[in-house]
PDB file of C-alpha atoms in Angstrom:
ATOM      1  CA  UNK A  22     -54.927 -76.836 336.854  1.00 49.00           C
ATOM      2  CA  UNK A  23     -53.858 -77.281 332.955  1.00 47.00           C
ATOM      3  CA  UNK A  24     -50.912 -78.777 334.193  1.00 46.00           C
ATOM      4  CA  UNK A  25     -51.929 -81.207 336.274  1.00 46.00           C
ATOM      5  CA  UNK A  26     -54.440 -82.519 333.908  1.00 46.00           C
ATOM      6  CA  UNK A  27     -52.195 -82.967 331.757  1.00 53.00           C
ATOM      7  CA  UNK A  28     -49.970 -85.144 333.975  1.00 53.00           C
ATOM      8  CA  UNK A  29     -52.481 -87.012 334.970  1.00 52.00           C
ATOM      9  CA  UNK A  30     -53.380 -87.801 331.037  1.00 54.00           C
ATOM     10  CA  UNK A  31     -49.965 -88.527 330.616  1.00 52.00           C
ATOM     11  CA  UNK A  32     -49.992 -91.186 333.611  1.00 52.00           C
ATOM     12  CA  UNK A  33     -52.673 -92.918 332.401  1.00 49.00           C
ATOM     13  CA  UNK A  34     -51.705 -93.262 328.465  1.00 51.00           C
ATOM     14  CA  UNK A  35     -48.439 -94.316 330.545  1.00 52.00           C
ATOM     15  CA  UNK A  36     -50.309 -97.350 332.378  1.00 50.00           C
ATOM     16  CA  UNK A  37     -52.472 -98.015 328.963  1.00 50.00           C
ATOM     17  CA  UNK A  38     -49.219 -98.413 326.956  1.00 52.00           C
ATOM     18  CA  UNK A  39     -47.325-100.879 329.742  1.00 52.00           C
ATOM     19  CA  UNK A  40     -50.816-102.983 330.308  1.00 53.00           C
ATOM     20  CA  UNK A  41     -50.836-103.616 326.486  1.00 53.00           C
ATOM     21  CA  UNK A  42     -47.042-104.269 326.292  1.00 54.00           C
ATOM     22  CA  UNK A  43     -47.546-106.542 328.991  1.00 51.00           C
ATOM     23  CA  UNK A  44     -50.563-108.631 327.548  1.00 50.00           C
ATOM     24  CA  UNK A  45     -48.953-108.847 324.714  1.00 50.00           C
ATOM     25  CA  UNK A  46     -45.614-110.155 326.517  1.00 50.00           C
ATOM     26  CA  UNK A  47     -47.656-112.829 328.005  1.00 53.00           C
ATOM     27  CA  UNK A  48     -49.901-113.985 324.724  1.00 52.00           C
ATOM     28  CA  UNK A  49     -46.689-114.396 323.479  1.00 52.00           C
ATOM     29  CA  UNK A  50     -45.313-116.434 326.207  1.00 53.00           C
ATOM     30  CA  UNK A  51     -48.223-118.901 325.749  1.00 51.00           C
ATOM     31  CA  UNK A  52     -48.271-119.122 322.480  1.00 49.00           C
ATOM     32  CA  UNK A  53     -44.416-119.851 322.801  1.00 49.00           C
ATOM     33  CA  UNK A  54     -45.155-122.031 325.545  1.00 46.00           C
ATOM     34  CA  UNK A  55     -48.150-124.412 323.126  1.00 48.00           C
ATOM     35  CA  UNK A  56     -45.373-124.247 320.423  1.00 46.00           C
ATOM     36  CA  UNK A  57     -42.764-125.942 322.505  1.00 44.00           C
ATOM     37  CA  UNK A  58     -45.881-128.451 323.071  1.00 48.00           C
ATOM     38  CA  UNK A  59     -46.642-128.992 319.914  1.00 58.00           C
ATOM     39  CA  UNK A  60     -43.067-129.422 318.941  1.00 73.00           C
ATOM     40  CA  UNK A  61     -42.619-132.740 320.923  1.00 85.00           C
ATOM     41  CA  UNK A  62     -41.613-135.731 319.136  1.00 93.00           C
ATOM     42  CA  UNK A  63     -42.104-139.158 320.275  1.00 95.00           C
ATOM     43  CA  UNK A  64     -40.317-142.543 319.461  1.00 96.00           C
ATOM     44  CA  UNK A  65     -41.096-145.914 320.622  1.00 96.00           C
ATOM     45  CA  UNK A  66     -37.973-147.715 322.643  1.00 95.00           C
ATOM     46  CA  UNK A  67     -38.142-151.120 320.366  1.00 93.00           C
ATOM     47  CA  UNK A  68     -35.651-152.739 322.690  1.00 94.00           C
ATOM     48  CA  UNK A  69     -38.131-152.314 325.417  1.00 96.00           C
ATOM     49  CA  UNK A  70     -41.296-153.888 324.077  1.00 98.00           C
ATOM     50  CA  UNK A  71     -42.471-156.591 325.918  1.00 98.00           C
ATOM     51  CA  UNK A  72     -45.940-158.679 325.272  1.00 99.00           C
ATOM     52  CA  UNK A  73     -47.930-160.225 328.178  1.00 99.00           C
ATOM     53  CA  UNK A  74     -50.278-162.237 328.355  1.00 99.00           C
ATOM     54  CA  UNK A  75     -52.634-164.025 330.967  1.00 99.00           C
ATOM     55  CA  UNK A  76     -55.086-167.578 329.956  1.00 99.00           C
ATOM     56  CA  UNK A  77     -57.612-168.698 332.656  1.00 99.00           C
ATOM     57  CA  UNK A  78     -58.575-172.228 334.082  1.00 98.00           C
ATOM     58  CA  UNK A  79     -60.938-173.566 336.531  1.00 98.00           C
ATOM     59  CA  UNK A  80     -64.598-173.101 337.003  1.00 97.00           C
ATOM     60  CA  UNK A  81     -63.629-170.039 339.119  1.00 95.00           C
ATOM     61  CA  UNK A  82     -61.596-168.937 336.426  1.00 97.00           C
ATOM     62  CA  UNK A  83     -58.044-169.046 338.079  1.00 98.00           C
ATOM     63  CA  UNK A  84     -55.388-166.715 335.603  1.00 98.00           C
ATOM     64  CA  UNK A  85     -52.119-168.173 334.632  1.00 98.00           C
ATOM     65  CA  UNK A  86     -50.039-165.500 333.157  1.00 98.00           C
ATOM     66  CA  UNK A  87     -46.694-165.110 330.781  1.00 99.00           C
ATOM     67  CA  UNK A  88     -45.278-163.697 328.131  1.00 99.00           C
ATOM     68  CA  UNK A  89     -43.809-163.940 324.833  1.00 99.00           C
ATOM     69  CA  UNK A  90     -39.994-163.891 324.161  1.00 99.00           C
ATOM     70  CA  UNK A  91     -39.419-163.391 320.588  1.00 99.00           C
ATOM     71  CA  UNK A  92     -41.917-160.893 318.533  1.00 98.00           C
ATOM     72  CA  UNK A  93     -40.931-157.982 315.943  1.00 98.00           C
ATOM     73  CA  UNK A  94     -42.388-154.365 316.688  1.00 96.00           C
ATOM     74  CA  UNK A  95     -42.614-151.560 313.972  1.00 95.00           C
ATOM     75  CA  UNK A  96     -44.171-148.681 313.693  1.00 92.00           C
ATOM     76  CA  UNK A  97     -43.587-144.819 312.798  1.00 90.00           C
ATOM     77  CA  UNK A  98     -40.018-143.611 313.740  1.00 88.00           C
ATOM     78  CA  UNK A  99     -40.812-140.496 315.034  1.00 92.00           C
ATOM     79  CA  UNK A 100     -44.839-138.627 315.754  1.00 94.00           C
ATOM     80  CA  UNK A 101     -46.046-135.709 317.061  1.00 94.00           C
ATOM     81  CA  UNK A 102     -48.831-137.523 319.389  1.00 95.00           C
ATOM     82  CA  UNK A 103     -48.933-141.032 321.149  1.00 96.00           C
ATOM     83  CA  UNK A 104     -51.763-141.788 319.005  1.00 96.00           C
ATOM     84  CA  UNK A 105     -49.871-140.921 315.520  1.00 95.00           C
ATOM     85  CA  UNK A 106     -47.348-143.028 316.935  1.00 95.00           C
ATOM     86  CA  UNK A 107     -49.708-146.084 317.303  1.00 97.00           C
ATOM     87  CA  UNK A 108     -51.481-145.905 313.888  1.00 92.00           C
ATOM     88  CA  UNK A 109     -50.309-148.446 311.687  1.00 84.00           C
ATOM     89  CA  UNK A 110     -48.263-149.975 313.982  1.00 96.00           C
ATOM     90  CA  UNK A 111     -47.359-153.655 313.312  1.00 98.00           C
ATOM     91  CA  UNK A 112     -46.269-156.508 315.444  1.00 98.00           C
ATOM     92  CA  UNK A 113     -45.230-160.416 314.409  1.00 99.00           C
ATOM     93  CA  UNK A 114     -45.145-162.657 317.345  1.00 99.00           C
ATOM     94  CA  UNK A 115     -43.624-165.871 317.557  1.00 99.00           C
ATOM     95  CA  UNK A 116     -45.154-168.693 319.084  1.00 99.00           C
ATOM     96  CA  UNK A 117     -42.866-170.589 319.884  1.00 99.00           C
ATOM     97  CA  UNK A 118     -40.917-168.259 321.983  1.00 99.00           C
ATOM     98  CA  UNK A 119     -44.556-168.844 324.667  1.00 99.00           C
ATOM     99  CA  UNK A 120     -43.192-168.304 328.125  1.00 99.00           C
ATOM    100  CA  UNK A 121     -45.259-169.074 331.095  1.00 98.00           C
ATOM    101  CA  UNK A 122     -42.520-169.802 333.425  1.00 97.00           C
ATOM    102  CA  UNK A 123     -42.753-173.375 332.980  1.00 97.00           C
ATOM    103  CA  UNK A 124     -41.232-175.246 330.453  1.00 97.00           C
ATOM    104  CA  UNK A 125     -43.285-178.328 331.065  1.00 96.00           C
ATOM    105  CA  UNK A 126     -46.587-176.279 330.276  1.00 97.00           C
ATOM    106  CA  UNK A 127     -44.389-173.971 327.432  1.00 98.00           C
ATOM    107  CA  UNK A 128     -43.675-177.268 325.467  1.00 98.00           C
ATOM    108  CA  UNK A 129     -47.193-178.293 325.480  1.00 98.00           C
ATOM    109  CA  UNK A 130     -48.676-174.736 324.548  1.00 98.00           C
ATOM    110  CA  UNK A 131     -46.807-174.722 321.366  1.00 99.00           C
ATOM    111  CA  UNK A 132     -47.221-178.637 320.810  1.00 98.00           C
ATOM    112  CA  UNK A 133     -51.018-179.025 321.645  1.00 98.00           C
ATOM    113  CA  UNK A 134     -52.245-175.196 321.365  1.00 99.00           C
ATOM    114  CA  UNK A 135     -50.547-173.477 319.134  1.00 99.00           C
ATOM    115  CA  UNK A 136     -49.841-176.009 316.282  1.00 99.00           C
ATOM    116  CA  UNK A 137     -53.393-177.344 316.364  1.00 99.00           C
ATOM    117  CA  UNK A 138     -54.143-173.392 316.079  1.00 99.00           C
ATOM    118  CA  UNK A 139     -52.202-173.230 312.754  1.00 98.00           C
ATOM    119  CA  UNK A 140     -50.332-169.927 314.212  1.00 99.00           C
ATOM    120  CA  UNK A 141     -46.384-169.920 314.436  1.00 99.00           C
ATOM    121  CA  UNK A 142     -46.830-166.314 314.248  1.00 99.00           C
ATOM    122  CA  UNK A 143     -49.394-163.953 315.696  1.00 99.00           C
ATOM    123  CA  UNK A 144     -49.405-160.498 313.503  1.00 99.00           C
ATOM    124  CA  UNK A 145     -51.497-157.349 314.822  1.00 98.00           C
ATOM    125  CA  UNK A 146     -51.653-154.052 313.360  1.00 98.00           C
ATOM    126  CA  UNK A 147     -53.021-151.090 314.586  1.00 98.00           C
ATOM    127  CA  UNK A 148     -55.949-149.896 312.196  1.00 97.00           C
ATOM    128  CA  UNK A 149     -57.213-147.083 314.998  1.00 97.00           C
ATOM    129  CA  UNK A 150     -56.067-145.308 318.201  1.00 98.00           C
ATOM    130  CA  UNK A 151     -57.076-142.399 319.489  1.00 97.00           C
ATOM    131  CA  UNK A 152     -58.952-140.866 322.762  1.00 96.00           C
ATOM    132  CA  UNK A 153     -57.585-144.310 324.826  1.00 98.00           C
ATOM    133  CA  UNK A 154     -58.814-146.930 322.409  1.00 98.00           C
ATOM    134  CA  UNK A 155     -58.654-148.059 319.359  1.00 98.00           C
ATOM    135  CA  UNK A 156     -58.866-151.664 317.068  1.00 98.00           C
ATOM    136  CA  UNK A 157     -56.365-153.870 316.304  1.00 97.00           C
ATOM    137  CA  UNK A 158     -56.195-156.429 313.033  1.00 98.00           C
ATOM    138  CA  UNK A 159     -55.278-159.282 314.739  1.00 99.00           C
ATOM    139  CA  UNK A 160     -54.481-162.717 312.592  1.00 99.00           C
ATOM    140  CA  UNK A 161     -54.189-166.135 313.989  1.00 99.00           C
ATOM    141  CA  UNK A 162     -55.503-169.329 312.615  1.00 98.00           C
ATOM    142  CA  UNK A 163     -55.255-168.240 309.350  1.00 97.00           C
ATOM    143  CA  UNK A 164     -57.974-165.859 309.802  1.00 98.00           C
ATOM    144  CA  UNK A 165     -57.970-161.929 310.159  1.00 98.00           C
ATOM    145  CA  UNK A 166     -60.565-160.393 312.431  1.00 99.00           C
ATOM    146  CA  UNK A 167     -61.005-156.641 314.295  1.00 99.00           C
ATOM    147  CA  UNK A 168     -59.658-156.588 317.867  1.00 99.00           C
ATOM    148  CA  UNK A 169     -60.695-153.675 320.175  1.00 99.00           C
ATOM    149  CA  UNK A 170     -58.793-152.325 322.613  1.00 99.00           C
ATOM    150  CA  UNK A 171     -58.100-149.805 325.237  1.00 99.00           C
ATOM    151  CA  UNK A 172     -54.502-147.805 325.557  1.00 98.00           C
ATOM    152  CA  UNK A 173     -52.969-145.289 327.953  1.00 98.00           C
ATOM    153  CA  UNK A 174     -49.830-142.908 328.548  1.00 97.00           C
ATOM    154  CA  UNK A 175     -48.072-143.314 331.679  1.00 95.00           C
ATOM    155  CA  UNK A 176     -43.973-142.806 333.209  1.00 94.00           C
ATOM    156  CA  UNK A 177     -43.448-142.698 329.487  1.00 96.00           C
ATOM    157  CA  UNK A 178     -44.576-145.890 328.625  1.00 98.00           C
ATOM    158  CA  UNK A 179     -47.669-146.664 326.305  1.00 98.00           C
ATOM    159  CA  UNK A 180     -49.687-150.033 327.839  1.00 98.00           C
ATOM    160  CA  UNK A 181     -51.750-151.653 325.347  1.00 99.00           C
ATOM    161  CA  UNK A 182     -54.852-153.574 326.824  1.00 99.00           C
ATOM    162  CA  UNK A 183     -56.969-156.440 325.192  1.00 99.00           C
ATOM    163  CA  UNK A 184     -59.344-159.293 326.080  1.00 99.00           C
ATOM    164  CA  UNK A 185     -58.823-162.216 323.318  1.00 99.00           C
ATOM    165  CA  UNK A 186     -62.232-164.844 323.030  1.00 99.00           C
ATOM    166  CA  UNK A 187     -60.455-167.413 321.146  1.00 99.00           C
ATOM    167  CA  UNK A 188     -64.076-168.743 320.041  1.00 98.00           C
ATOM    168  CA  UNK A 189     -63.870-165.703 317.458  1.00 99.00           C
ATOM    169  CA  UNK A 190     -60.806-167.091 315.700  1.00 99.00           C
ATOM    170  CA  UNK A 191     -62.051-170.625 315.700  1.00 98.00           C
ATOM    171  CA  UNK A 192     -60.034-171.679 318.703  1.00 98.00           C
ATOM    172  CA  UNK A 193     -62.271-174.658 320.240  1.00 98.00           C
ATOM    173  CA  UNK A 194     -60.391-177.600 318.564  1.00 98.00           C
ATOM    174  CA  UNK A 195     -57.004-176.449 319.844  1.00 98.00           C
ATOM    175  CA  UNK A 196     -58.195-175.413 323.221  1.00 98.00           C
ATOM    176  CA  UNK A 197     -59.521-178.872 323.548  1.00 98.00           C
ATOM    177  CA  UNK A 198     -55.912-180.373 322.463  1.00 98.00           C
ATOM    178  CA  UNK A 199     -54.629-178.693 325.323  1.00 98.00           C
ATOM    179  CA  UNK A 200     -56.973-179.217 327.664  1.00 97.00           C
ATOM    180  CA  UNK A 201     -56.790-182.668 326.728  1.00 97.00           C
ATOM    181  CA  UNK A 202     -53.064-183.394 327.785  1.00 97.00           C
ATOM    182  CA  UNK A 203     -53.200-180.773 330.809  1.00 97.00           C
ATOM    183  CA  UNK A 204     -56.703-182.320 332.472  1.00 96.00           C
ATOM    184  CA  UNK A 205     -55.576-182.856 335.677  1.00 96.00           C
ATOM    185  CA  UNK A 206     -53.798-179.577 335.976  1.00 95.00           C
ATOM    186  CA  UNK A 207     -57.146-177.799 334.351  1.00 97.00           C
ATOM    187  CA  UNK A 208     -59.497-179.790 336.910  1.00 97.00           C
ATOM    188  CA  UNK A 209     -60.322-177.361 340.028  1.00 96.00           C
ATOM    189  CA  UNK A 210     -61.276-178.346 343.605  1.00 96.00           C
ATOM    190  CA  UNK A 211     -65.345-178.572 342.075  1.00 96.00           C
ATOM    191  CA  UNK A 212     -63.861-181.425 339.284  1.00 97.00           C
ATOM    192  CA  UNK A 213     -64.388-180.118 336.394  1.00 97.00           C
ATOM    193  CA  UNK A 214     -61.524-179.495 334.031  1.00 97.00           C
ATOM    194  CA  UNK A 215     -62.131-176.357 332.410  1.00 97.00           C
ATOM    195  CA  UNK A 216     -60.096-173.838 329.983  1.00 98.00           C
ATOM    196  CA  UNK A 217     -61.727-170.603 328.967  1.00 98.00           C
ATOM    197  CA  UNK A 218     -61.460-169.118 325.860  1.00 98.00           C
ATOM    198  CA  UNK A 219     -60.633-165.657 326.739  1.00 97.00           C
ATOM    199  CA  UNK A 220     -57.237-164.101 326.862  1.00 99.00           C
ATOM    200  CA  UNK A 221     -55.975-161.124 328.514  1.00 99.00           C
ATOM    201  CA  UNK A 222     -52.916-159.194 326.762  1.00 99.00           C
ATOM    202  CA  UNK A 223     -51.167-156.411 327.134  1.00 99.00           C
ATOM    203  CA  UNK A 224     -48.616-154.791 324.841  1.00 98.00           C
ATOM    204  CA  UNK A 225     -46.032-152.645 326.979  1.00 98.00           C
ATOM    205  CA  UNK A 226     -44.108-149.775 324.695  1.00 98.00           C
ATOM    206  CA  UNK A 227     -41.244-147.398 326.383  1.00 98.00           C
ATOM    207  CA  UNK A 228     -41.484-144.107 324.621  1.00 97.00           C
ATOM    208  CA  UNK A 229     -38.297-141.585 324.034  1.00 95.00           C
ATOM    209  CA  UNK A 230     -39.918-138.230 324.121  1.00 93.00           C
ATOM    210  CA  UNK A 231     -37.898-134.873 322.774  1.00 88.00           C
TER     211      UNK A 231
END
């Protein structure tokens, strides 16, 4: 009887040491596991960057959309998170480089928009990001002003989404220009010519992960 208590002490000391060893075999796994997480660097592809953008005419407010050719990106080398990556983030864009598909309409964006507008160069940085927004610093017309928008993380690729109201960076007098020498083109089946002040854009960045 003495011996088989004793056996069956020893079997279940036995389990109790292998159930710890085990626990401890896979807290160590997951903390190994979050390490390897943590660990990840990311870096934005600069050579992939491209900048979008879509205006609106019409009374039914019809978008015309394009991008921009020609812009400088820069922004932290390497971060451990998309949204350390974003912070303080800068972009120039030029102008001139406007490209809607049309070079008819391109000339006359940069002749009657965007040099009544005073802005060869549109420059954004990135004062906030985090939890799929954030605010830009966005200057055009020789004026600085806040910029909200949203962001996301998707087939490695970070797409950056604002709405623009022109109004806010005292864009009337150029939007008139233009409106002006594209009437006809701006004049919908109700006819009234009509260009609205609010732009869409979206900022597209490829991200190397390691």
């Amino acid at each position: 009887m003495k011996l088989l208590l004793n056996k069956t002490t020893y079997l279940v000391l036995t389990l109790l040491i292998f159930s710890c060893n085990t626990s401890k075999k896979e807290k160590t796994k997951i903390s190994d596991a979050e390490t390897v997480k943590e660990e990840h660097l990311y870096s934005i592809d600069t050579t992939g960057v491209s900048v979008l953008w879509t205006a609106y005419k019409f009374t039914d407010k019809l978008g015309v959309s394009g991008q921009f050719d020609n812009f400088k990106f820069s922004g932290p080398n390497k971060a451990s998170s998309i949204e350390a990556l974003l912070k303080q983030a800068k972009i120039a864009i030029q102008t001139a480089s406007v490209n809607s598909n049309l070079e008819i309409r391109d000339t006359k964006l940069v002749a009657s928009f965007f040099k009544v507008f005073n802005t060869d160069t549109i420059e954004g940085t990135v004062v906030e990001a985090g939890q799929g927004k954030g605010v830009f610093s966005l200057k055009m017309n020789t004026m600085r002003n806040p910029l909200n928008y949203t962001y996301s993380f998707k087939n490695d690729t970070i797409i950056m989404s604002a709405k623009i109201d022109l109004k806010i960076w005292k864009g009337d007098e150029a939007m008139q220009s233009l409106n002006k020498v594209c009437y006809d083109l701006h004049t919908g089946t109700d006819g009234i010519s009509k260009l609205w002040p609010d732009v869409a854009v979206q900022i597209k960045l490829p991200v190397n992960t390691k």
